[in-house]
């Protein structure tokens, strides 16, 4: 999923202050931009209204089965949120005794809803860790896949490796989001500090145009926007968390459940987790059908061929044990970058954000 809102720590803001003064956005506006971005799993449709409920025909609402537990699930509209869509359309939620209402909403609505238990679950990513550090009561319960973030640059502009990015203007959909965190980790591994980059924020569907105009030199974003740029033949891929380490062996998207649900009804949290992980496994084996569902049901603003190509490129490996290990990795990396507070106890944060609703999934 595309993320979505990171509220910067003072350390992060201090580190970036001088650099951001050169940029074309104002820090006070950044907080607003980030606030509407945390939810977005991957490839949010920037033109869709929010919140908006999915039509009854695509959910179990109104089924009349009183034995099913009501669940409210939030989504953004990205390709990699496929486990949500197929859990509804293929009946995985219902098999777990869940009657799901699916709603599309911005982060501010989600933040109050999921922390209070009015929203039961969603698909999220490692950019949630900062809000959780600051007290947002949500839990990661499992990992779904790796993939869905790509860094691309226009061909013929002298940028072909990560080393070429130092001092360049890099576009992201939101400052502090998953794509920026991903690239910052990769840059540090190549001897480049995040402060050596001129970060520019644009709506995801405008990044390609900004690159064509020369306003940015490259951009990193959630699918499908980066793949759509690559498909024009005018861009080259420099990084993919579905192809490159240390990302492809981990996860970018997790099952996320309200903390209120884990306390009041841990079996509901377990049922949500099992349904999503089972659905993720199904998606990995049925990319073509999943892509058609995403397009036909209008969950994702991309054609079926694009969705299928992306889904096949992801590493679908639903699990619990390795997901917790991967969360530990991203906590450590975000603390090193100053996104998480220097005083944060990494183990305490991991214990607070990860809830073992089920012990494992097929041994993982």
XYZ file of C-alpha atoms in Angstrom:
364
model
C 0.000 0.000 0.000
C 1.079 3.619 -0.270
C 1.377 5.100 3.068
C 0.600 7.436 4.494
C 1.294 10.123 6.827
C 4.446 10.648 8.663
C 4.620 13.327 11.322
C 8.300 14.224 11.510
C 10.292 14.033 14.714
C 12.102 17.173 15.781
C 15.404 15.453 14.968
C 14.292 14.755 11.401
C 13.082 18.354 10.947
C 16.290 19.760 12.374
C 18.376 17.639 10.019
C 16.351 18.648 6.990
C 15.694 22.315 7.921
C 18.412 24.013 5.889
C 17.910 21.723 2.943
C 14.142 22.059 2.813
C 14.439 25.843 2.818
C 15.654 25.502 -0.759
C 12.667 23.401 -1.776
C 9.412 24.532 -3.333
C 7.123 23.575 -0.504
C 6.590 24.932 3.020
C 7.030 22.698 6.053
C 3.654 23.684 7.462
C 2.032 22.436 4.288
C 4.049 19.231 4.423
C 2.263 18.113 7.571
C -1.068 18.499 5.799
C 0.189 16.650 2.734
C 1.516 13.825 4.865
C -1.687 13.594 6.834
C -3.657 12.600 3.773
C -1.063 10.076 2.694
C -0.620 7.435 5.408
C -3.487 5.227 4.351
C -2.626 4.925 0.690
C -1.308 1.430 0.220
C 0.002 1.874 -3.306
C -1.156 3.881 -6.293
C -4.025 5.883 -4.808
C -6.448 7.347 -7.317
C -5.966 11.075 -6.751
C -9.339 11.877 -8.300
C -11.490 9.650 -6.099
C -13.645 11.188 -3.381
C -13.039 10.208 0.221
C -14.598 8.695 2.206
C -16.670 6.552 -0.135
C -18.250 3.209 0.529
C -17.929 0.338 -1.906
C -21.182 -0.744 -3.503
C -23.071 -3.475 -1.638
C -22.635 -5.863 -4.555
C -18.892 -6.023 -3.896
C -19.152 -6.772 -0.190
C -20.985 -9.080 2.143
C -23.136 -6.246 3.472
C -26.785 -7.077 3.514
C -26.144 -10.805 3.463
C -28.505 -11.248 6.378
C -26.202 -13.786 8.031
C -26.435 -12.800 11.703
C -23.569 -15.145 12.618
C -21.017 -12.978 10.795
C -19.069 -10.342 12.719
C -19.309 -6.851 11.244
C -15.961 -5.423 10.172
C -15.162 -1.994 8.737
C -12.129 -2.056 6.458
C -10.349 0.979 4.987
C -8.570 1.132 1.638
C -6.920 3.651 -0.682
C -7.227 2.207 -4.187
C -3.801 0.770 -4.945
C -2.763 -2.281 -6.944
C -0.992 -3.898 -4.007
C -4.060 -3.708 -1.781
C -5.241 -6.705 -3.782
C -5.579 -8.949 -0.696
C -8.360 -6.689 0.562
C -10.278 -6.835 -2.708
C -9.934 -10.571 -3.231
C -10.720 -11.326 0.410
C -14.088 -9.727 -0.328
C -14.670 -10.996 -3.852
C -13.425 -14.565 -3.274
C -15.032 -14.934 0.142
C -11.971 -15.184 2.400
C -13.403 -12.684 4.873
C -16.703 -14.536 4.942
C -14.930 -17.872 5.501
C -13.478 -16.334 8.651
C -16.915 -15.244 9.839
C -16.522 -11.596 8.834
C -19.079 -9.321 7.171
C -16.966 -6.519 5.677
C -17.930 -2.954 4.868
C -15.178 -1.431 2.721
C -14.668 2.342 2.845
C -12.210 4.691 1.192
C -11.021 7.484 3.437
C -8.262 9.996 4.091
C -5.811 9.619 6.937
C -7.384 12.079 9.365
C -10.648 10.138 9.202
C -8.784 6.852 9.446
C -6.596 7.955 12.342
C -9.519 8.695 14.627
C -11.503 5.727 13.336
C -8.901 2.995 13.597
C -7.565 4.098 16.990
C -11.098 4.053 18.430
C -12.076 0.763 16.811
C -14.653 2.309 14.456
C -12.369 1.148 11.645
C -11.195 -2.395 12.280
C -8.417 -2.865 9.759
C -6.541 -1.854 6.634
C -3.340 -2.605 4.723
C -0.437 -0.404 5.783
C 3.320 -0.137 5.564
C 6.400 0.852 7.541
C 5.556 4.555 7.279
C 2.956 3.899 9.981
C 5.695 3.348 12.549
C 6.157 7.057 13.364
C 2.469 7.673 14.166
C 2.510 4.486 16.264
C 5.601 5.761 18.087
C 3.635 8.938 18.815
C 0.747 6.989 20.297
C -1.537 5.889 17.459
C -3.131 2.671 18.712
C -2.865 0.343 15.728
C -1.126 -2.999 15.345
C 0.759 -4.777 12.580
C -0.321 -8.435 12.558
C 1.362 -9.947 9.496
C 3.247 -9.347 6.258
C 1.685 -9.606 2.798
C 4.296 -8.983 0.112
C 7.344 -7.074 -1.095
C 7.156 -4.797 -4.100
C 5.090 -1.788 -5.231
C 7.672 1.011 -4.873
C 9.858 1.968 -7.849
C 12.423 4.687 -8.557
C 12.532 5.841 -12.178
C 14.365 8.507 -14.170
C 13.977 9.878 -17.718
C 16.235 8.233 -20.265
C 19.133 10.188 -21.731
C 19.526 12.574 -18.804
C 22.733 11.136 -17.377
C 21.110 9.299 -14.477
C 21.591 5.549 -14.525
C 22.649 4.620 -10.974
C 21.854 5.673 -7.429
C 25.255 7.386 -7.231
C 24.063 9.791 -9.932
C 21.332 11.137 -7.633
C 23.504 13.187 -5.277
C 22.405 16.820 -5.434
C 19.499 16.001 -7.745
C 15.804 16.883 -7.462
C 13.852 13.745 -6.546
C 10.069 13.644 -6.646
C 7.966 11.791 -4.078
C 4.243 11.670 -3.461
C 4.690 12.773 0.153
C 7.572 13.866 2.328
C 8.360 11.207 4.915
C 6.354 8.478 3.218
C 7.314 4.924 2.338
C 8.991 5.726 -1.001
C 11.203 8.437 0.508
C 12.133 6.168 3.420
C 12.977 3.362 0.981
C 15.220 5.536 -1.177
C 16.893 7.113 1.852
C 17.891 3.647 3.090
C 19.296 2.736 -0.341
C 21.135 6.052 -0.663
C 22.862 5.662 2.708
C 24.042 2.224 1.611
C 25.654 3.993 -1.350
C 27.301 6.722 0.711
C 24.719 9.428 0.036
C 22.864 11.206 2.830
C 19.142 12.003 2.428
C 20.077 15.660 2.996
C 22.151 15.504 -0.216
C 18.874 15.226 -2.142
C 16.484 18.029 -3.094
C 13.164 16.332 -2.311
C 10.080 17.603 -4.160
C 6.490 16.582 -3.359
C 3.900 16.122 -6.132
C 0.661 14.147 -6.461
C 1.646 10.704 -7.701
C -0.004 11.059 -11.112
C 1.877 14.342 -11.739
C 5.370 13.016 -11.083
C 5.907 11.742 -14.612
C 4.910 15.112 -16.089
C 7.204 16.921 -13.660
C 10.077 14.705 -14.798
C 9.264 15.319 -18.462
C 9.388 19.078 -17.817
C 12.697 18.823 -15.994
C 11.242 20.031 -12.705
C 12.575 16.845 -11.101
C 15.402 14.553 -12.172
C 13.825 11.279 -10.996
C 10.966 10.098 -8.820
C 10.100 7.261 -6.473
C 6.478 6.352 -5.905
C 3.968 3.599 -5.269
C 2.548 1.582 -8.136
C 0.976 1.973 -10.580
C 2.383 5.481 -11.274
C 6.018 4.418 -11.720
C 5.109 1.416 -13.883
C 2.911 3.599 -16.075
C 5.931 5.868 -16.654
C 8.137 2.878 -17.494
C 5.555 1.589 -19.944
C 5.944 4.754 -22.058
C 9.482 3.623 -22.895
C 10.885 7.003 -21.844
C 12.040 6.073 -18.348
C 14.565 3.716 -16.793
C 14.149 1.970 -13.454
C 16.871 2.586 -10.874
C 15.397 0.843 -7.834
C 12.518 -1.483 -7.019
C 11.658 -2.871 -3.615
C 10.384 -5.923 -5.454
C 13.735 -6.568 -7.157
C 16.449 -5.074 -4.956
C 17.774 -5.878 -1.504
C 17.440 -5.292 1.370
C 13.804 -4.806 0.431
C 12.663 -7.733 -1.700
C 13.354 -10.311 1.006
C 11.186 -8.386 3.458
C 7.799 -6.710 3.264
C 6.445 -3.343 2.252
C 2.798 -4.015 3.073
C 1.311 -5.447 6.238
C -2.052 -6.379 7.660
C -2.979 -3.630 10.128
C -5.651 -3.934 12.833
C -7.044 -1.424 15.305
C -5.538 -1.675 18.758
C -9.050 -1.474 20.162
C -9.983 -4.633 18.260
C -6.927 -6.540 19.491
C -7.914 -5.726 23.078
C -11.689 -6.204 22.910
C -11.934 -9.021 20.357
C -8.586 -10.710 19.665
C -10.339 -13.471 17.708
C -11.671 -10.852 15.286
C -8.091 -9.590 14.891
C -6.994 -13.168 14.215
C -9.793 -13.684 11.685
C -8.872 -10.475 9.834
C -5.225 -11.549 9.753
C -5.969 -15.079 8.520
C -8.294 -13.768 5.801
C -5.751 -11.242 4.512
C -2.831 -13.671 4.555
C -4.900 -16.380 2.876
C -5.997 -13.818 0.290
C -2.397 -12.697 -0.300
C -1.410 -16.297 -0.990
C -4.297 -16.598 -3.453
C -3.291 -13.366 -5.213
C 0.241 -14.688 -5.653
C -1.123 -17.715 -7.499
C -3.851 -15.914 -9.462
C -2.431 -12.608 -10.667
C -4.467 -12.437 -13.889
C -7.817 -12.991 -12.195
C -6.904 -10.593 -9.402
C -5.953 -7.885 -11.899
C -9.275 -8.306 -13.678
C -11.130 -7.990 -10.371
C -9.243 -4.784 -9.536
C -10.157 -3.252 -12.888
C -13.702 -4.583 -13.317
C -14.740 -3.625 -9.793
C -12.999 -0.242 -10.144
C -10.872 -0.744 -7.066
C -7.722 0.467 -8.872
C -7.320 3.238 -11.505
C -5.258 1.127 -13.916
C -6.007 -1.312 -16.715
C -5.960 -5.056 -16.083
C -2.741 -5.619 -18.051
C -0.827 -3.092 -15.928
C -2.234 -4.501 -12.713
C -1.345 -8.053 -13.748
C 2.230 -7.102 -14.629
C 2.664 -5.443 -11.256
C 1.057 -8.222 -9.229
C 3.315 -10.787 -10.903
C 6.381 -8.709 -10.035
C 5.624 -8.672 -6.305
C 6.875 -11.285 -3.860
C 3.758 -12.748 -2.246
C 4.918 -14.450 0.943
C 2.281 -13.963 3.633
C 3.640 -14.538 7.090
C 3.878 -13.492 10.710
C 7.315 -14.533 11.956
C 9.317 -12.878 9.176
C 6.997 -9.869 9.171
C 7.942 -9.131 12.768
C 11.642 -9.450 11.906
C 11.121 -7.069 8.981
C 9.321 -4.540 11.185
C 12.368 -4.616 13.456
C 14.566 -3.792 10.436
C 12.483 -0.749 9.480
C 12.376 0.509 13.070
C 16.179 0.423 13.201
C 16.537 2.122 9.798
C 14.022 4.866 10.563
C 15.675 5.569 13.896
C 19.039 5.849 12.120
C 17.511 8.380 9.722
C 16.088 10.471 12.565
C 12.478 9.784 11.614
C 11.952 7.914 14.865
C 13.155 9.643 18.025
C 16.718 8.923 19.126
C 15.391 8.072 22.581
C 12.972 5.433 21.279
C 13.527 1.949 22.663
C 13.468 -0.203 19.524
C 12.338 -3.376 21.279
C 9.589 -1.572 23.184
C 8.275 -0.007 19.977
C 8.354 -3.365 18.194
C 6.444 -4.990 21.044
C 3.929 -2.140 20.981
C 3.295 -2.069 17.240
C 3.311 -5.809 16.455
C 0.438 -7.968 17.698
C 0.659 -11.734 17.212
C -2.986 -12.350 16.399
C -1.924 -15.722 14.981
C 1.410 -17.442 15.715
C 2.369 -18.039 12.087
C 1.026 -18.667 8.593
C 2.136 -21.939 7.015
C 5.193 -21.935 9.243
C 6.140 -18.317 8.498
